[in-house]
CSV table of N, CA, C and O in Angstrom, one decimal:
chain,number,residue,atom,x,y,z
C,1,UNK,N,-33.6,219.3,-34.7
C,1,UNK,CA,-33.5,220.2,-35.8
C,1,UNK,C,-32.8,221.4,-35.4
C,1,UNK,O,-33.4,222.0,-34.5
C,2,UNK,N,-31.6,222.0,-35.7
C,2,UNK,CA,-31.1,223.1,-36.1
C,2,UNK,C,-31.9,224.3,-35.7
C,2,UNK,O,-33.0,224.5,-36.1
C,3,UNK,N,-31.3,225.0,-34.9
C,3,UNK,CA,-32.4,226.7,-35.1
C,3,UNK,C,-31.1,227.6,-36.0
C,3,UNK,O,-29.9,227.6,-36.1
C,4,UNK,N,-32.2,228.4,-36.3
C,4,UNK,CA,-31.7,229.5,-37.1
C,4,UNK,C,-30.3,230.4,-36.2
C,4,UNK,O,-30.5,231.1,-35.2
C,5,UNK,N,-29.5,230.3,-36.6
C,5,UNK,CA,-28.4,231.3,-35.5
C,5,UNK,C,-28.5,232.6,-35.4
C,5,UNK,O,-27.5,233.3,-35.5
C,6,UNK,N,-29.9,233.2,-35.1
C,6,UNK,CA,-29.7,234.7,-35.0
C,6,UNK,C,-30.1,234.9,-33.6
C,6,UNK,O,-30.8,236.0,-33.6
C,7,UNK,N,-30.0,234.6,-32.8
C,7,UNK,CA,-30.3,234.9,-31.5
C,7,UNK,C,-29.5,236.2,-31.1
C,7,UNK,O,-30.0,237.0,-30.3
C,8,UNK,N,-27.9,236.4,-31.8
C,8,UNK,CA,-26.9,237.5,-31.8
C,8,UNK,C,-27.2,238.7,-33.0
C,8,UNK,O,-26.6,239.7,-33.2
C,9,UNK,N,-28.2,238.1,-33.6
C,9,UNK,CA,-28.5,239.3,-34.7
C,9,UNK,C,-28.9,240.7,-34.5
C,9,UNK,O,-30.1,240.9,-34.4
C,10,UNK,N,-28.2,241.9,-34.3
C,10,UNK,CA,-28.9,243.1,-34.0
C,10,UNK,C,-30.2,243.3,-35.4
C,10,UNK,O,-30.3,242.8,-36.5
C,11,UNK,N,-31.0,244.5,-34.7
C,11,UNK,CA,-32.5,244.9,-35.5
C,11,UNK,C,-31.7,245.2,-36.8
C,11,UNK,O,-32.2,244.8,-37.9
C,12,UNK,N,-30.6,245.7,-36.7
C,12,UNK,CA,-30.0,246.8,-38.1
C,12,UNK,C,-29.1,245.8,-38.7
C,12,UNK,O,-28.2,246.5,-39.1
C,13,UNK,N,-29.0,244.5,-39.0
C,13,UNK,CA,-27.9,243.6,-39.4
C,13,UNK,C,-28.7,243.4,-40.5
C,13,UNK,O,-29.1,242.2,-40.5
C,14,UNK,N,-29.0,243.9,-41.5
C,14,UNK,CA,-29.7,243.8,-43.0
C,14,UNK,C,-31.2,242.5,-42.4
C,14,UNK,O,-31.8,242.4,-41.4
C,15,UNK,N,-31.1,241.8,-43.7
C,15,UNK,CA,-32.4,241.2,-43.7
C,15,UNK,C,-32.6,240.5,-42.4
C,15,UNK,O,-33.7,240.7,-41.8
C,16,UNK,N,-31.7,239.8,-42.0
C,16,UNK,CA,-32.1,238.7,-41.2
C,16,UNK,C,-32.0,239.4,-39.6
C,16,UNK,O,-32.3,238.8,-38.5
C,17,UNK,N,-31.7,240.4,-39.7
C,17,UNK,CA,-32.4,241.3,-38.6
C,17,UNK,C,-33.3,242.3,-38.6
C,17,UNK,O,-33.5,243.2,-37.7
C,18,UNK,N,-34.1,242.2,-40.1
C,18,UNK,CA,-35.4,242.6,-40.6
C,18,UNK,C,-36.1,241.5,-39.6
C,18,UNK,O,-36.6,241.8,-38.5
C,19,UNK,N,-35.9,240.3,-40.1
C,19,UNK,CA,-36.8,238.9,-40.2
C,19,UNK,C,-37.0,238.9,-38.5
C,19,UNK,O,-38.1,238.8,-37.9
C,20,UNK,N,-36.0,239.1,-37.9
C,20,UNK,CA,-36.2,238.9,-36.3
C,20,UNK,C,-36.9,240.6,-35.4
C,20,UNK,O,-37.3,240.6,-34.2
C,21,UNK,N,-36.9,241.4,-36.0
C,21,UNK,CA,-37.4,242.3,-36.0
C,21,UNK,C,-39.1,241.8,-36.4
C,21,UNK,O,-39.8,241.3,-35.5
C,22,UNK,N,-39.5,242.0,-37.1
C,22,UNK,CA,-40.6,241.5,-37.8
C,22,UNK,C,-41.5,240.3,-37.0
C,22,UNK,O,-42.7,240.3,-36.9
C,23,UNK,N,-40.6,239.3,-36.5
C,23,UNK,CA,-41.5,238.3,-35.7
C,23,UNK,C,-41.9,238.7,-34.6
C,23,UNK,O,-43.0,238.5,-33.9
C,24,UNK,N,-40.7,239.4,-34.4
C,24,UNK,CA,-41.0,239.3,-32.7
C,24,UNK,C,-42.0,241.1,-32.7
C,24,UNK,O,-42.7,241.2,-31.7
C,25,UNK,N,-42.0,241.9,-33.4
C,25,UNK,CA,-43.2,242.4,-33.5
C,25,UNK,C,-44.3,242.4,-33.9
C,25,UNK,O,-45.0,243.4,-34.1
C,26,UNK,N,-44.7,240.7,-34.2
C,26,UNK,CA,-45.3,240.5,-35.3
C,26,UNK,C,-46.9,240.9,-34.4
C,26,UNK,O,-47.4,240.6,-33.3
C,27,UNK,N,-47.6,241.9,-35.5
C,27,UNK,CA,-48.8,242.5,-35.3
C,27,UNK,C,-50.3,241.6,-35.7
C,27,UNK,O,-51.5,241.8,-35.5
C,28,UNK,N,-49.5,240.7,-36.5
C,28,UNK,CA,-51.2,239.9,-37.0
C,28,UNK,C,-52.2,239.5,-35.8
C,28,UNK,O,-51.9,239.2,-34.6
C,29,UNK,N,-53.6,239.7,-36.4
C,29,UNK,CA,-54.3,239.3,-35.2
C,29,UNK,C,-53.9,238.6,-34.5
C,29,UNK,O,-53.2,238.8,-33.5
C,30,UNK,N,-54.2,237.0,-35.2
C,30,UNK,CA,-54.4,235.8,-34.4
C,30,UNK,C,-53.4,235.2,-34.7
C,30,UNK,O,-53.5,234.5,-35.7
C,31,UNK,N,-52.3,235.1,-34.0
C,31,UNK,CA,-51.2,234.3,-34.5
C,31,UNK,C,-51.5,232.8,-35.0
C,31,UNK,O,-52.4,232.1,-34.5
C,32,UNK,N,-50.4,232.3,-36.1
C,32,UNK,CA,-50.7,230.6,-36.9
C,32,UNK,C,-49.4,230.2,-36.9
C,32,UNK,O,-48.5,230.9,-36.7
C,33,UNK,N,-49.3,229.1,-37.1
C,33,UNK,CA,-48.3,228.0,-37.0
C,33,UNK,C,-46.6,229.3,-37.9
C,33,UNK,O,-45.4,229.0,-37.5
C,34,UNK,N,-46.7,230.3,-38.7
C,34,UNK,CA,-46.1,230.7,-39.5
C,34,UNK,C,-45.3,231.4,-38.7
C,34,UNK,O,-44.1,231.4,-38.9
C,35,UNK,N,-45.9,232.5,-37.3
C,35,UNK,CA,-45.8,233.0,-36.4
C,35,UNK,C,-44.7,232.3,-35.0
C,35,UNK,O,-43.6,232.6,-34.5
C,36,UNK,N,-45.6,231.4,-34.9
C,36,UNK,CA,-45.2,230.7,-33.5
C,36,UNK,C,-43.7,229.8,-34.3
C,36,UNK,O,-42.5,230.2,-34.3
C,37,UNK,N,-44.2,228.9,-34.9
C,37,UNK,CA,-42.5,228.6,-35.5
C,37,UNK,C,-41.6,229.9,-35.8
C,37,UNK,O,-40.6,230.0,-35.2
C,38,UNK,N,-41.8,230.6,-36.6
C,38,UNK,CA,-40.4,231.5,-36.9
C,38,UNK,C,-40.0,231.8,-35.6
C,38,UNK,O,-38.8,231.6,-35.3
C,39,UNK,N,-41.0,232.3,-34.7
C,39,UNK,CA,-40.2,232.7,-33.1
C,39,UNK,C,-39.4,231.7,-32.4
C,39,UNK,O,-38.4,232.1,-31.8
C,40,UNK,N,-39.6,230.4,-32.3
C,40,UNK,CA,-38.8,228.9,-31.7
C,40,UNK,C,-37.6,229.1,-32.9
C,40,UNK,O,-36.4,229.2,-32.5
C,41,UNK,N,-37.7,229.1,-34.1
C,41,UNK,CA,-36.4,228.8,-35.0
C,41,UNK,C,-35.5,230.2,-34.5
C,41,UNK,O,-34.3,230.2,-34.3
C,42,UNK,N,-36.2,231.4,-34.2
C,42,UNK,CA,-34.9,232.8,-33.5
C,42,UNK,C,-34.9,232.4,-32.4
C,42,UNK,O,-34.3,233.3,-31.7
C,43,UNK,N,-35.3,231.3,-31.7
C,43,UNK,CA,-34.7,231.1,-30.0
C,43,UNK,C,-35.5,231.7,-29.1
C,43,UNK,O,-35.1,231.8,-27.9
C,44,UNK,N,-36.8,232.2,-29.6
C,44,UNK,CA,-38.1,233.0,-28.7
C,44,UNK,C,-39.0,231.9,-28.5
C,44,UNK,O,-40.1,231.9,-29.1
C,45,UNK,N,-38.6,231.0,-27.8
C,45,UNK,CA,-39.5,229.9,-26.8
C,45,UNK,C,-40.4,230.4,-26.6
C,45,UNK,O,-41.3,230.3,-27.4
C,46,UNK,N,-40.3,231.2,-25.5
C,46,UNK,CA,-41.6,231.9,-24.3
C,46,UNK,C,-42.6,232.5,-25.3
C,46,UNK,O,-43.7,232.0,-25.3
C,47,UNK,N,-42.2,233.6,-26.4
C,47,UNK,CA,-42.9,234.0,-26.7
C,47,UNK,C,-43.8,232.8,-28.1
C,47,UNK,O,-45.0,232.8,-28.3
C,48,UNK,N,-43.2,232.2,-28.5
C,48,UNK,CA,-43.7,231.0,-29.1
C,48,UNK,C,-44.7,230.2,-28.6
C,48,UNK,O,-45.7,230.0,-29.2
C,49,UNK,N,-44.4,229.7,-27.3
C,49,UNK,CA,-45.9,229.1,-27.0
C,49,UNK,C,-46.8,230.3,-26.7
C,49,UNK,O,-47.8,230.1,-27.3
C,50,UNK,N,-46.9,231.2,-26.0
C,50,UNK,CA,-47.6,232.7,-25.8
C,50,UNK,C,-48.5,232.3,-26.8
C,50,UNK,O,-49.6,231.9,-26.4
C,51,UNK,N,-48.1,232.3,-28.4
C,51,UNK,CA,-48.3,232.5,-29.7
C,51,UNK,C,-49.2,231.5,-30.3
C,51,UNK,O,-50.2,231.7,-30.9
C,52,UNK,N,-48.6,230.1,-29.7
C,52,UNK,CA,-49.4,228.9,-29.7
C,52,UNK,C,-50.4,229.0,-28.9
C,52,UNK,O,-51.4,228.7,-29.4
C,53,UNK,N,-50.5,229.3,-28.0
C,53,UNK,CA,-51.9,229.2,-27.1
C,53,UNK,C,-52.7,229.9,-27.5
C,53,UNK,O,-53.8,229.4,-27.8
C,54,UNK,N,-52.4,231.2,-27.6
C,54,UNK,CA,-53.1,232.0,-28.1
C,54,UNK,C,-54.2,231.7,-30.1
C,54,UNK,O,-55.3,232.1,-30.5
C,55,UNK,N,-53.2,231.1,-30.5
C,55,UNK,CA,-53.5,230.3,-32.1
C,55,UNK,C,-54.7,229.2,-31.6
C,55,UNK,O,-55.8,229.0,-32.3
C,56,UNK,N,-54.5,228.8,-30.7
C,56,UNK,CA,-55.3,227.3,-30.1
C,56,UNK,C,-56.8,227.9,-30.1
C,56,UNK,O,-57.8,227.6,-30.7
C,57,UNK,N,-56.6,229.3,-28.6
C,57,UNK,CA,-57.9,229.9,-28.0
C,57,UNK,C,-58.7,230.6,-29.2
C,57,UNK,O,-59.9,230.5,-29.3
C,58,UNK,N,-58.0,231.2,-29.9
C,58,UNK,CA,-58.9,231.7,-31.4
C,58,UNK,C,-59.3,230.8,-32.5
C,58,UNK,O,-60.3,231.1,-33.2
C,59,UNK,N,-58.4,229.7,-32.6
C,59,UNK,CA,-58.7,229.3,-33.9
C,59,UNK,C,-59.1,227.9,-33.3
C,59,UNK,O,-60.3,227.5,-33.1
C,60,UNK,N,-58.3,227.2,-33.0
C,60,UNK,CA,-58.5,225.7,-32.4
C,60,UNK,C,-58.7,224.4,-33.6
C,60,UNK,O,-58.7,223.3,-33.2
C,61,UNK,N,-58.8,224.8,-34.6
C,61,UNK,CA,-59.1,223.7,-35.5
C,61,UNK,C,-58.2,222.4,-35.7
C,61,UNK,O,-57.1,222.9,-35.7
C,62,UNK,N,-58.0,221.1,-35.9
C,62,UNK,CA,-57.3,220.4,-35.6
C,62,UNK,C,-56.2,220.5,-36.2
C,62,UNK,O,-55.3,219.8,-35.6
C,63,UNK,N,-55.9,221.1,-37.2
C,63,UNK,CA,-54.4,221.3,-38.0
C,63,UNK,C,-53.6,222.4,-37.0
C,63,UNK,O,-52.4,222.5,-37.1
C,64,UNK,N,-54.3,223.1,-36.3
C,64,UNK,CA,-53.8,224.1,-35.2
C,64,UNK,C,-52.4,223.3,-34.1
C,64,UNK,O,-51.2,223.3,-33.8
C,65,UNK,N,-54.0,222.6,-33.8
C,65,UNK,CA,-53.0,221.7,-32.9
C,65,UNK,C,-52.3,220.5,-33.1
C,65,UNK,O,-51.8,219.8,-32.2
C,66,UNK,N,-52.3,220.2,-34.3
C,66,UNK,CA,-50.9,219.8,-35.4
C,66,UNK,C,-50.2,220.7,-35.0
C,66,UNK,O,-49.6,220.5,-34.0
C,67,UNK,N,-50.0,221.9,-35.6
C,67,UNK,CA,-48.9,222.6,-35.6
C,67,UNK,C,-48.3,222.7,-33.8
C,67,UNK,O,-47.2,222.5,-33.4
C,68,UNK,N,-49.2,223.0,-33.4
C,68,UNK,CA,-48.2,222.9,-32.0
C,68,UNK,C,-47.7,221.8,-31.3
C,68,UNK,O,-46.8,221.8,-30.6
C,69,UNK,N,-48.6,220.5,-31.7
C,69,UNK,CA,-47.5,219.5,-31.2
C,69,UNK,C,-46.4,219.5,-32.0
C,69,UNK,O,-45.5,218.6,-31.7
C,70,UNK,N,-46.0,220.4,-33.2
C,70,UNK,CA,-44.9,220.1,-33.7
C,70,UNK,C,-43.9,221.2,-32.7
C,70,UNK,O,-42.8,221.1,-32.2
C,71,UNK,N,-44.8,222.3,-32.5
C,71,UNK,CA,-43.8,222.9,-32.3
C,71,UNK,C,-43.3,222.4,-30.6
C,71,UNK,O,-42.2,222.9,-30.3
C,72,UNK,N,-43.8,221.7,-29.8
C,72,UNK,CA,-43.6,221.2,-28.5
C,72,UNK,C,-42.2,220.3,-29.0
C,72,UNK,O,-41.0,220.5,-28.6
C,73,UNK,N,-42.7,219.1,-30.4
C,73,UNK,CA,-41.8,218.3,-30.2
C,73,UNK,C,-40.7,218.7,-30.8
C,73,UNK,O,-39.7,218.0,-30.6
C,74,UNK,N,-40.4,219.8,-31.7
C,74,UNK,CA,-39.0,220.7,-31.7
C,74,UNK,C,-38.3,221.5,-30.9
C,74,UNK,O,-37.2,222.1,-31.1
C,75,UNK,N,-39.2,221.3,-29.8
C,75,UNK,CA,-38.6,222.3,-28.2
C,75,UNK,C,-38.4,220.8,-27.4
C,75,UNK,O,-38.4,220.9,-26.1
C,76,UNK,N,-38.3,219.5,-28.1
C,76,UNK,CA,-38.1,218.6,-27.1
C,76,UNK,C,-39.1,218.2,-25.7
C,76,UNK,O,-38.8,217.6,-24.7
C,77,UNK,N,-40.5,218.9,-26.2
C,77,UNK,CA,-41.2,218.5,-24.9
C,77,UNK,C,-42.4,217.5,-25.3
C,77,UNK,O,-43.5,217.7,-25.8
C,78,UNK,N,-41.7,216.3,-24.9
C,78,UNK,CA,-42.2,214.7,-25.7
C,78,UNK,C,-43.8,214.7,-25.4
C,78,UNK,O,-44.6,214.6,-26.3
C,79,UNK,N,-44.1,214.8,-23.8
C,79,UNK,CA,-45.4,214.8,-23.0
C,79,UNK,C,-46.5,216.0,-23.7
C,79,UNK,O,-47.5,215.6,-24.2
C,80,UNK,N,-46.2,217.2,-23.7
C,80,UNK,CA,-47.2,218.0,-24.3
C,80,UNK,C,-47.2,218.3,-26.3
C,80,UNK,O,-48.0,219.0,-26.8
C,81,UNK,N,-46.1,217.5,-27.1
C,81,UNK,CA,-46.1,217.3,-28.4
C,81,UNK,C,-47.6,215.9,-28.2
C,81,UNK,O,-48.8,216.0,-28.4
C,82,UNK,N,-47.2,215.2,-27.9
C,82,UNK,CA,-48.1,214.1,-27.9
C,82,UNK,C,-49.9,214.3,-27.5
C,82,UNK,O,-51.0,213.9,-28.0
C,83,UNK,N,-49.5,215.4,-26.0
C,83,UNK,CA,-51.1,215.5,-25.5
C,83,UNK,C,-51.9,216.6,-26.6
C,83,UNK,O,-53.1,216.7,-26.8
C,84,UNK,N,-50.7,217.2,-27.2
C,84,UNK,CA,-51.2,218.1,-28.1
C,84,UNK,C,-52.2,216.8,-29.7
C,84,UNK,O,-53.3,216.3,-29.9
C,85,UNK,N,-51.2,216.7,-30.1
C,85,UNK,CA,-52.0,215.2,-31.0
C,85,UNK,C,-53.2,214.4,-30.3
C,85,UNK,O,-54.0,213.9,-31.1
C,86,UNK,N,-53.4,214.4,-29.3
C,86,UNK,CA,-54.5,214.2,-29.1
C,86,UNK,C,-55.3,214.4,-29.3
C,86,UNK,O,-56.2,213.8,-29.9
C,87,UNK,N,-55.1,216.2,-28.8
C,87,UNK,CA,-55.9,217.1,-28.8
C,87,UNK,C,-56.4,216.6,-30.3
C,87,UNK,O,-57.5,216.0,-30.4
C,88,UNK,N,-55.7,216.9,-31.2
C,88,UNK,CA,-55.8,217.2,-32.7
C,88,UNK,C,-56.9,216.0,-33.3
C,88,UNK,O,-57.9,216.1,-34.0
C,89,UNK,N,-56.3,214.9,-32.6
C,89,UNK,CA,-56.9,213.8,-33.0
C,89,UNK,C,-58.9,213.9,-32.5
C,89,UNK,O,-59.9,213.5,-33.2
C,90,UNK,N,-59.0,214.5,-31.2
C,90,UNK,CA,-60.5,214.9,-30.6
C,90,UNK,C,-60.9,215.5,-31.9
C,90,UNK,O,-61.6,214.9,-32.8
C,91,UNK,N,-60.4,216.6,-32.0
C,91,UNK,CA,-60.8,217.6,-33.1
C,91,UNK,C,-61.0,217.5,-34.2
C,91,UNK,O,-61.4,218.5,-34.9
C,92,UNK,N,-60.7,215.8,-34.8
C,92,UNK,CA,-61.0,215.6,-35.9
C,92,UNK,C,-60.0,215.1,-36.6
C,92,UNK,O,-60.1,214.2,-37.5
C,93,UNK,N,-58.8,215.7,-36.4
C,93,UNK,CA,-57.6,215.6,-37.3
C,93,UNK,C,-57.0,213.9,-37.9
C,93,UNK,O,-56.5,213.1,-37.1
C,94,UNK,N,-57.2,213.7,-38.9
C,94,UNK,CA,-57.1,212.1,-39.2
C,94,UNK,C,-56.2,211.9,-40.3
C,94,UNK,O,-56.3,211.0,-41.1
C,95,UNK,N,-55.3,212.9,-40.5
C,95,UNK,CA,-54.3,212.6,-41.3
C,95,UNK,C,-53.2,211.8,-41.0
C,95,UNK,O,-52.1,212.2,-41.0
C,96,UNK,N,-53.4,210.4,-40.6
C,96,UNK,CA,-52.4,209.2,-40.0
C,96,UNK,C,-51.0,209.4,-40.3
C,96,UNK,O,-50.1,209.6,-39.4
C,97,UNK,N,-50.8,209.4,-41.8
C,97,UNK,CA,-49.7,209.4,-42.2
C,97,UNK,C,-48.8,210.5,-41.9
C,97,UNK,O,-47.5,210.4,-42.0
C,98,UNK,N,-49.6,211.8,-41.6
C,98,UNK,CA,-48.9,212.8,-41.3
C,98,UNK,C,-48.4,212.7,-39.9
C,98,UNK,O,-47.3,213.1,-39.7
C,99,UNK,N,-49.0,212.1,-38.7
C,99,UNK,CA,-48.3,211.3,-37.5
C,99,UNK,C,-47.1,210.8,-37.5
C,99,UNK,O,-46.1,211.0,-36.7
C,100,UNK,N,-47.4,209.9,-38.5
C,100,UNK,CA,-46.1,209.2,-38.4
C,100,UNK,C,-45.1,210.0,-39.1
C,100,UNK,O,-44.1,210.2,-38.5
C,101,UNK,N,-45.2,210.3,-40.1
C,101,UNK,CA,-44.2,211.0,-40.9
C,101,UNK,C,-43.6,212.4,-41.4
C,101,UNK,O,-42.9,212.9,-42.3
C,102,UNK,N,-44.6,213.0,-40.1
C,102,UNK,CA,-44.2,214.5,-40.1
C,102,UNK,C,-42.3,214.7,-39.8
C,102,UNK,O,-41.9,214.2,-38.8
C,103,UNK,N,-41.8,215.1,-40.3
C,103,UNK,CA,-40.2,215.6,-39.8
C,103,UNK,C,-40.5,216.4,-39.0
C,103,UNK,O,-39.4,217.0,-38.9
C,104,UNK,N,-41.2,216.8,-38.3
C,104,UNK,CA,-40.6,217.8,-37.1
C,104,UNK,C,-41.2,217.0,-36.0
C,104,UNK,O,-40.9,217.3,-34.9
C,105,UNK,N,-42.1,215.9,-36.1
C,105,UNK,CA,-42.3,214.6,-35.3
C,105,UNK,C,-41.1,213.6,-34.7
C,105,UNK,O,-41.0,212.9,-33.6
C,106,UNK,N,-40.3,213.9,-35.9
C,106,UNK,CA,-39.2,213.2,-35.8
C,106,UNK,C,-38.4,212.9,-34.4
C,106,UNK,O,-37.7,211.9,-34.3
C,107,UNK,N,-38.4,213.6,-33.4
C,107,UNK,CA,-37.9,213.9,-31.9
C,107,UNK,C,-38.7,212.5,-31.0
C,107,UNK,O,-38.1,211.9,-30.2
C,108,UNK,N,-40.1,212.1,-31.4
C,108,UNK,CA,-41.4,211.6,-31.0
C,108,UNK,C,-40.8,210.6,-31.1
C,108,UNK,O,-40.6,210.1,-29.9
C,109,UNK,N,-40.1,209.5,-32.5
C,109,UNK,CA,-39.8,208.5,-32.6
C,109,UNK,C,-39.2,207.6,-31.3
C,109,UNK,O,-38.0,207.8,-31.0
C,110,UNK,N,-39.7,206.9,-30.9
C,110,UNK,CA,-39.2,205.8,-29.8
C,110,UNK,C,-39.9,205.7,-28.7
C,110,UNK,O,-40.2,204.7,-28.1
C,111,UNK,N,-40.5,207.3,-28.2
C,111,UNK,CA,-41.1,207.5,-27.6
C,111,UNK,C,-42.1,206.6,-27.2
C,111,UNK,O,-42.5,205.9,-28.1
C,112,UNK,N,-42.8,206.3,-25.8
C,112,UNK,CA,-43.8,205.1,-25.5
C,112,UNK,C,-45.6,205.9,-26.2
C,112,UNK,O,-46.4,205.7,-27.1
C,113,UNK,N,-45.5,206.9,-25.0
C,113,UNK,CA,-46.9,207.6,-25.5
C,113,UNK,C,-46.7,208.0,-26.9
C,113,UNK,O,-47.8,208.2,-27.5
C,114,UNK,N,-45.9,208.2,-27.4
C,114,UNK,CA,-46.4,208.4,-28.9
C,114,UNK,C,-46.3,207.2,-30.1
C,114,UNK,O,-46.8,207.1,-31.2
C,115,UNK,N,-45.4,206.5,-29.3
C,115,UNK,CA,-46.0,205.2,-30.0
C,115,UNK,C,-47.3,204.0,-30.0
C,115,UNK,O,-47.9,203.3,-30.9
C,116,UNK,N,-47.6,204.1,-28.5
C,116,UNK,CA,-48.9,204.2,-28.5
C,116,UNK,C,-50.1,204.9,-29.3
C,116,UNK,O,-50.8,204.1,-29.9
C,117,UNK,N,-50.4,205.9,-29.3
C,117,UNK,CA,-50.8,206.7,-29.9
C,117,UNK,C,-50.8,206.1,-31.7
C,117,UNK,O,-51.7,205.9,-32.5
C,118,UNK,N,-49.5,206.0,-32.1
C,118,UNK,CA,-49.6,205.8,-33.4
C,118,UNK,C,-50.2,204.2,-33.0
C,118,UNK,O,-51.4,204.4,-32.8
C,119,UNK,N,-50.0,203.5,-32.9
C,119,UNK,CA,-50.5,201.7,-32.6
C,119,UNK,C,-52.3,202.1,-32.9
C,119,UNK,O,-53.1,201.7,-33.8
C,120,UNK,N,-52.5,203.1,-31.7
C,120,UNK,CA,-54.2,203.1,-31.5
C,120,UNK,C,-54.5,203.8,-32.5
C,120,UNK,O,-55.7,204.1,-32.4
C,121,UNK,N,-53.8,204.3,-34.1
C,121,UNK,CA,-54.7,204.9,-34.7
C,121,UNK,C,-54.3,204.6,-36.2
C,121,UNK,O,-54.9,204.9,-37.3
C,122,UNK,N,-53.1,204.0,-35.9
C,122,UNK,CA,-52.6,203.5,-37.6
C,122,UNK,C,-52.5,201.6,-37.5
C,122,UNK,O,-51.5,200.9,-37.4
C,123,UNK,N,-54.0,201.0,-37.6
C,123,UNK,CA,-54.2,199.7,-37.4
C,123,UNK,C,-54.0,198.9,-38.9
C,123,UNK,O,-54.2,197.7,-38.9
């Protein structure tokens, strides 16, 4: 998936260096999937998972960590997108179809452990 091209955006470049302004000072308590993605789509990795972990230790609920294995498997990191679905799956999370057919999963496809994974839970 495409990221957003503002990595070169100065703070004062009208909206869309509002937008990057605004994330990356983003003040909400507990950061949520809304947070940690906008920062990976402006090219702020590091502080993205920061954002994720921290979303996990406060909230933790299994759609949580949905969202961060999405966001692992949009940063291309196949091993912790998957261990994260685990996670999700411990936690309760039993939305199958959304496994398979999430689009930002889409990186996952071919993959062994996440094909596994889908095998062991979409029978």
């Amino acid at each position: 998936m495409a990221r957003l091209d503002l990595q070169d955006v100065r703070k004062d470049d009208g909206a869309q260096g509002d937008f990057r302004n605004a994330v990356e000072k983003d003040s909400v308590g507990t950061p949520i999937m809304p947070t940690f993605m906008g920062q990976h789509f402006l090219g702020i990795d590091n502080m993205a998972k920061e954002s994720a972990a921290r979303c996990l230790k406060e909230n933790g609920e299994p759609d949580d960590y949905l969202c961060v294995a999405c966001l692992y498997a949009l940063m291309d990191d196949k091993p912790m997108a998957v261990r994260h679905l685990e996670l999700a799956i411990e936690k309760g999370f039993n939305s199958w179809y959304v496994l398979r057919d999430h689009p930002w999963l889409k990186s996952l496809k071919g993959y062994t452990d996440y094909e596994a994974l889908l095998k062991k839970y979409l029978k």
